[in-house]
Amino acid sequence: MPESSWKLVFYTMSWSYSTYLLFFTSYPFFHDPPSVFYNWKSGMTVPTDIAIAYLIQGSFYGHSIYATVNMDEWRKDSAVMVVHHIITLALISFSYAFRYHNVGILVLFLHDINDIQLEFTKVNIYLKSRGGSYHLLNDILSNLGSVSFSVSWFWFRLYWFPLKVLYATCVSSIQSVPNIPFYFFFNALLFALLLMNIYWFLFIVVFVVKVLKVKELNDVREYEDDNGSRAAKELLGDSKADNNEEDAGHLHSAQGKHVQNGVTKEKYL
């Protein structure tokens, strides 16, 4: 909960600032992606408002490498997450140093919005069962967040990112600046970012399938633990959980109950 809450606050502020730069200033990068290389030259001055965004994002991803390893819950994709943070920090650092900063703002805008929706959904999943009771509002918000997250991930990271960013860096860059430096280096990092986006999209597909089958929202990146076993032992009291499979046939489905070892237990649906 603290991890997701912190990330929700940060990504909301960082994406809001990127949105401000792209839609409420004179920068035309979103509507005209090739413009990121108009009048480009080595050593050009980085505008202060973009430099502020770079300072904030660089600091966050530098911290995130440490946090993922030493502070956050270790998940199935944590190793990929560390690689992602390293690549992102490299993109931020080198794009600033070699004046690819206009591309960087567009990349940050297209990625941060999904993190907002992910952390918003997770926070509401945690809150819907707080205090030992069920909270309908948080359940509804978590469902809406999961749908929005799944759709926007595909739209922003797998459609707009190649269409706007990769096209600009692979095609428009050499049209505007034929001998632009570090062409292959930066495009290799951006394609690595795209591959990780595809990798995580597979988790989203698994997540959607799981929800459709069991109607339950869980982070599929989490490792399986013994929570289910502990819940079964609590449900059965002093009886042995190892006998569950043998006694599973003694069900009274019409009553919604089952009899196990001579004791009637409520059937949890």
Short mmCIF file of N, CA and C in Angstrom, two decimals, residues 58-136:
data_model
loop_
_atom_site.label_atom_id
_atom_site.label_comp_id
_atom_site.label_asym_id
_atom_site.label_seq_id
_atom_site.Cartn_x
_atom_site.Cartn_y
_atom_site.Cartn_z
N GLY A 58 14.91 11.95 -13.70
CA GLY A 58 16.20 11.30 -13.47
C GLY A 58 16.40 10.94 -12.01
N SER A 59 16.00 11.83 -11.12
CA SER A 59 16.10 11.55 -9.68
C SER A 59 15.22 10.38 -9.28
N PHE A 60 14.02 10.34 -9.83
CA PHE A 60 13.08 9.28 -9.47
C PHE A 60 13.59 7.91 -9.93
N TYR A 61 14.04 7.81 -11.16
CA TYR A 61 14.48 6.51 -11.67
C TYR A 61 15.81 6.08 -11.07
N GLY A 62 16.64 7.04 -10.69
CA GLY A 62 17.85 6.69 -9.95
C GLY A 62 17.50 6.07 -8.61
N HIS A 63 16.53 6.66 -7.93
CA HIS A 63 16.05 6.09 -6.65
C HIS A 63 15.35 4.75 -6.88
N SER A 64 14.61 4.64 -7.98
CA SER A 64 13.80 3.44 -8.21
C SER A 64 14.66 2.19 -8.38
N ILE A 65 15.87 2.34 -8.91
CA ILE A 65 16.75 1.18 -9.03
C ILE A 65 17.06 0.62 -7.65
N TYR A 66 17.40 1.51 -6.72
CA TYR A 66 17.67 1.09 -5.34
C TYR A 66 16.41 0.55 -4.67
N ALA A 67 15.28 1.24 -4.87
CA ALA A 67 14.04 0.86 -4.20
C ALA A 67 13.54 -0.50 -4.66
N THR A 68 13.63 -0.78 -5.95
CA THR A 68 13.16 -2.06 -6.47
C THR A 68 13.93 -3.23 -5.87
N VAL A 69 15.23 -3.04 -5.66
CA VAL A 69 16.08 -4.11 -5.13
C VAL A 69 15.95 -4.24 -3.62
N ASN A 70 15.87 -3.12 -2.91
CA ASN A 70 16.00 -3.15 -1.46
C ASN A 70 14.74 -2.78 -0.67
N MET A 71 13.75 -2.16 -1.31
CA MET A 71 12.61 -1.66 -0.56
C MET A 71 11.28 -2.28 -0.99
N ASP A 72 11.07 -2.40 -2.30
CA ASP A 72 9.77 -2.86 -2.80
C ASP A 72 9.64 -4.38 -2.68
N GLU A 73 8.38 -4.84 -2.75
CA GLU A 73 8.11 -6.27 -2.77
C GLU A 73 8.70 -6.89 -4.04
N TRP A 74 9.46 -7.99 -3.88
CA TRP A 74 10.07 -8.63 -5.05
C TRP A 74 9.02 -9.45 -5.80
N ARG A 75 8.90 -9.20 -7.10
CA ARG A 75 7.87 -9.84 -7.91
C ARG A 75 8.51 -10.61 -9.06
N LYS A 76 7.66 -11.28 -9.83
CA LYS A 76 8.16 -12.08 -10.94
C LYS A 76 8.86 -11.23 -11.99
N ASP A 77 8.45 -9.98 -12.12
CA ASP A 77 9.04 -9.12 -13.14
C ASP A 77 10.01 -8.10 -12.56
N SER A 78 10.44 -8.29 -11.31
CA SER A 78 11.30 -7.28 -10.68
C SER A 78 12.65 -7.17 -11.37
N ALA A 79 13.20 -8.29 -11.83
CA ALA A 79 14.48 -8.24 -12.55
C ALA A 79 14.33 -7.42 -13.84
N VAL A 80 13.21 -7.63 -14.55
CA VAL A 80 12.95 -6.84 -15.75
C VAL A 80 12.72 -5.38 -15.38
N MET A 81 12.10 -5.15 -14.22
CA MET A 81 11.87 -3.79 -13.76
C MET A 81 13.18 -3.06 -13.50
N VAL A 82 14.16 -3.75 -12.92
CA VAL A 82 15.47 -3.14 -12.68
C VAL A 82 16.13 -2.78 -14.02
N VAL A 83 16.04 -3.71 -14.99
CA VAL A 83 16.59 -3.42 -16.32
C VAL A 83 15.88 -2.22 -16.95
N HIS A 84 14.56 -2.18 -16.78
CA HIS A 84 13.78 -1.06 -17.30
C HIS A 84 14.24 0.26 -16.70
N HIS A 85 14.45 0.30 -15.38
CA HIS A 85 14.87 1.53 -14.72
C HIS A 85 16.26 1.95 -15.18
N ILE A 86 17.15 0.97 -15.38
CA ILE A 86 18.50 1.29 -15.85
C ILE A 86 18.46 1.88 -17.26
N ILE A 87 17.67 1.24 -18.14
CA ILE A 87 17.54 1.74 -19.52
C ILE A 87 16.90 3.12 -19.52
N THR A 88 15.86 3.30 -18.70
CA THR A 88 15.18 4.59 -18.63
C THR A 88 16.12 5.68 -18.13
N LEU A 89 16.89 5.36 -17.08
CA LEU A 89 17.84 6.35 -16.56
C LEU A 89 18.92 6.66 -17.60
N ALA A 90 19.35 5.63 -18.34
CA ALA A 90 20.33 5.86 -19.41
C ALA A 90 19.75 6.76 -20.51
N LEU A 91 18.50 6.49 -20.88
CA LEU A 91 17.85 7.33 -21.89
C LEU A 91 17.72 8.78 -21.41
N ILE A 92 17.32 8.95 -20.15
CA ILE A 92 17.17 10.30 -19.60
C ILE A 92 18.52 11.02 -19.57
N SER A 93 19.54 10.33 -19.07
CA SER A 93 20.86 10.96 -18.92
C SER A 93 21.49 11.30 -20.27
N PHE A 94 21.53 10.31 -21.18
CA PHE A 94 22.19 10.53 -22.46
C PHE A 94 21.38 11.45 -23.38
N SER A 95 20.04 11.35 -23.31
CA SER A 95 19.24 12.23 -24.16
C SER A 95 19.39 13.68 -23.74
N TYR A 96 19.59 13.90 -22.44
CA TYR A 96 19.83 15.27 -21.97
C TYR A 96 21.22 15.73 -22.40
N ALA A 97 22.21 14.86 -22.22
CA ALA A 97 23.59 15.24 -22.53
C ALA A 97 23.79 15.49 -24.01
N PHE A 98 23.11 14.71 -24.86
CA PHE A 98 23.31 14.83 -26.30
C PHE A 98 22.14 15.52 -27.00
N ARG A 99 21.30 16.16 -26.21
CA ARG A 99 20.25 17.06 -26.71
C ARG A 99 19.15 16.34 -27.50
N TYR A 100 18.75 15.16 -26.98
CA TYR A 100 17.55 14.50 -27.49
C TYR A 100 16.38 14.75 -26.53
N HIS A 101 16.41 15.86 -25.84
CA HIS A 101 15.44 16.12 -24.76
C HIS A 101 14.01 16.26 -25.26
N ASN A 102 13.83 16.73 -26.47
CA ASN A 102 12.46 16.86 -27.00
C ASN A 102 11.80 15.49 -27.14
N VAL A 103 12.58 14.49 -27.59
CA VAL A 103 12.07 13.13 -27.68
C VAL A 103 11.74 12.60 -26.28
N GLY A 104 12.60 12.92 -25.32
CA GLY A 104 12.43 12.42 -23.96
C GLY A 104 11.11 12.83 -23.34
N ILE A 105 10.71 14.07 -23.54
CA ILE A 105 9.44 14.54 -22.97
C ILE A 105 8.28 13.75 -23.56
N LEU A 106 8.33 13.46 -24.84
CA LEU A 106 7.27 12.69 -25.48
C LEU A 106 7.24 11.26 -24.94
N VAL A 107 8.41 10.66 -24.73
CA VAL A 107 8.47 9.30 -24.18
C VAL A 107 7.88 9.26 -22.78
N LEU A 108 8.25 10.22 -21.94
CA LEU A 108 7.74 10.25 -20.56
C LEU A 108 6.23 10.43 -20.52
N PHE A 109 5.71 11.28 -21.39
CA PHE A 109 4.27 11.49 -21.44
C PHE A 109 3.52 10.20 -21.80
N LEU A 110 4.05 9.46 -22.77
CA LEU A 110 3.36 8.26 -23.24
C LEU A 110 3.45 7.10 -22.25
N HIS A 111 4.37 7.15 -21.30
CA HIS A 111 4.56 6.04 -20.37
C HIS A 111 3.96 6.29 -18.99
N ASP A 112 4.04 7.51 -18.50
CA ASP A 112 3.64 7.76 -17.11
C ASP A 112 2.15 7.56 -16.87
N ILE A 113 1.32 7.79 -17.88
CA ILE A 113 -0.12 7.68 -17.67
C ILE A 113 -0.53 6.26 -17.28
N ASN A 114 0.14 5.25 -17.81
CA ASN A 114 -0.19 3.86 -17.46
C ASN A 114 0.18 3.54 -16.03
N ASP A 115 1.27 4.13 -15.56
CA ASP A 115 1.67 3.91 -14.17
C ASP A 115 0.68 4.52 -13.20
N ILE A 116 0.08 5.64 -13.56
CA ILE A 116 -0.97 6.24 -12.72
C ILE A 116 -2.13 5.27 -12.57
N GLN A 117 -2.58 4.71 -13.68
CA GLN A 117 -3.73 3.82 -13.66
C GLN A 117 -3.43 2.52 -12.93
N LEU A 118 -2.20 2.01 -13.10
CA LEU A 118 -1.81 0.78 -12.41
C LEU A 118 -1.83 0.98 -10.90
N GLU A 119 -1.19 2.03 -10.41
CA GLU A 119 -1.11 2.25 -8.96
C GLU A 119 -2.47 2.64 -8.39
N PHE A 120 -3.28 3.37 -9.16
CA PHE A 120 -4.64 3.71 -8.72
C PHE A 120 -5.46 2.44 -8.52
N THR A 121 -5.36 1.52 -9.47
CA THR A 121 -6.09 0.26 -9.38
C THR A 121 -5.64 -0.55 -8.17
N LYS A 122 -4.33 -0.64 -7.96
CA LYS A 122 -3.81 -1.43 -6.85
C LYS A 122 -4.22 -0.83 -5.50
N VAL A 123 -4.18 0.48 -5.38
CA VAL A 123 -4.59 1.12 -4.12
C VAL A 123 -6.04 0.79 -3.80
N ASN A 124 -6.91 0.82 -4.80
CA ASN A 124 -8.31 0.52 -4.56
C ASN A 124 -8.55 -0.96 -4.28
N ILE A 125 -7.71 -1.83 -4.84
CA ILE A 125 -7.80 -3.25 -4.50
C ILE A 125 -7.49 -3.45 -3.03
N TYR A 126 -6.46 -2.76 -2.54
CA TYR A 126 -6.10 -2.87 -1.13
C TYR A 126 -7.19 -2.29 -0.23
N LEU A 127 -7.80 -1.18 -0.66
CA LEU A 127 -8.77 -0.48 0.19
C LEU A 127 -10.14 -1.15 0.22
N LYS A 128 -10.45 -1.97 -0.77
CA LYS A 128 -11.82 -2.51 -0.83
C LYS A 128 -12.10 -3.51 0.29
N SER A 129 -11.07 -4.06 0.91
CA SER A 129 -11.29 -5.01 2.01
C SER A 129 -10.69 -4.52 3.32
N ARG A 130 -10.55 -3.22 3.48
CA ARG A 130 -9.94 -2.68 4.68
C ARG A 130 -10.87 -2.82 5.89
N GLY A 131 -10.28 -2.94 7.05
CA GLY A 131 -11.06 -3.01 8.28
C GLY A 131 -11.87 -4.27 8.42
N GLY A 132 -11.54 -5.31 7.65
CA GLY A 132 -12.28 -6.56 7.74
C GLY A 132 -13.65 -6.52 7.09
N SER A 133 -13.94 -5.47 6.31
CA SER A 133 -15.24 -5.39 5.64
C SER A 133 -15.06 -5.02 4.18
N TYR A 134 -16.10 -5.25 3.38
CA TYR A 134 -16.07 -5.02 1.94
C TYR A 134 -16.57 -3.61 1.63
N HIS A 135 -15.85 -2.91 0.73
CA HIS A 135 -16.22 -1.54 0.35
C HIS A 135 -16.49 -1.51 -1.15
N LEU A 136 -17.75 -1.33 -1.51
CA LEU A 136 -18.19 -1.41 -2.89
C LEU A 136 -17.54 -0.35 -3.77
#
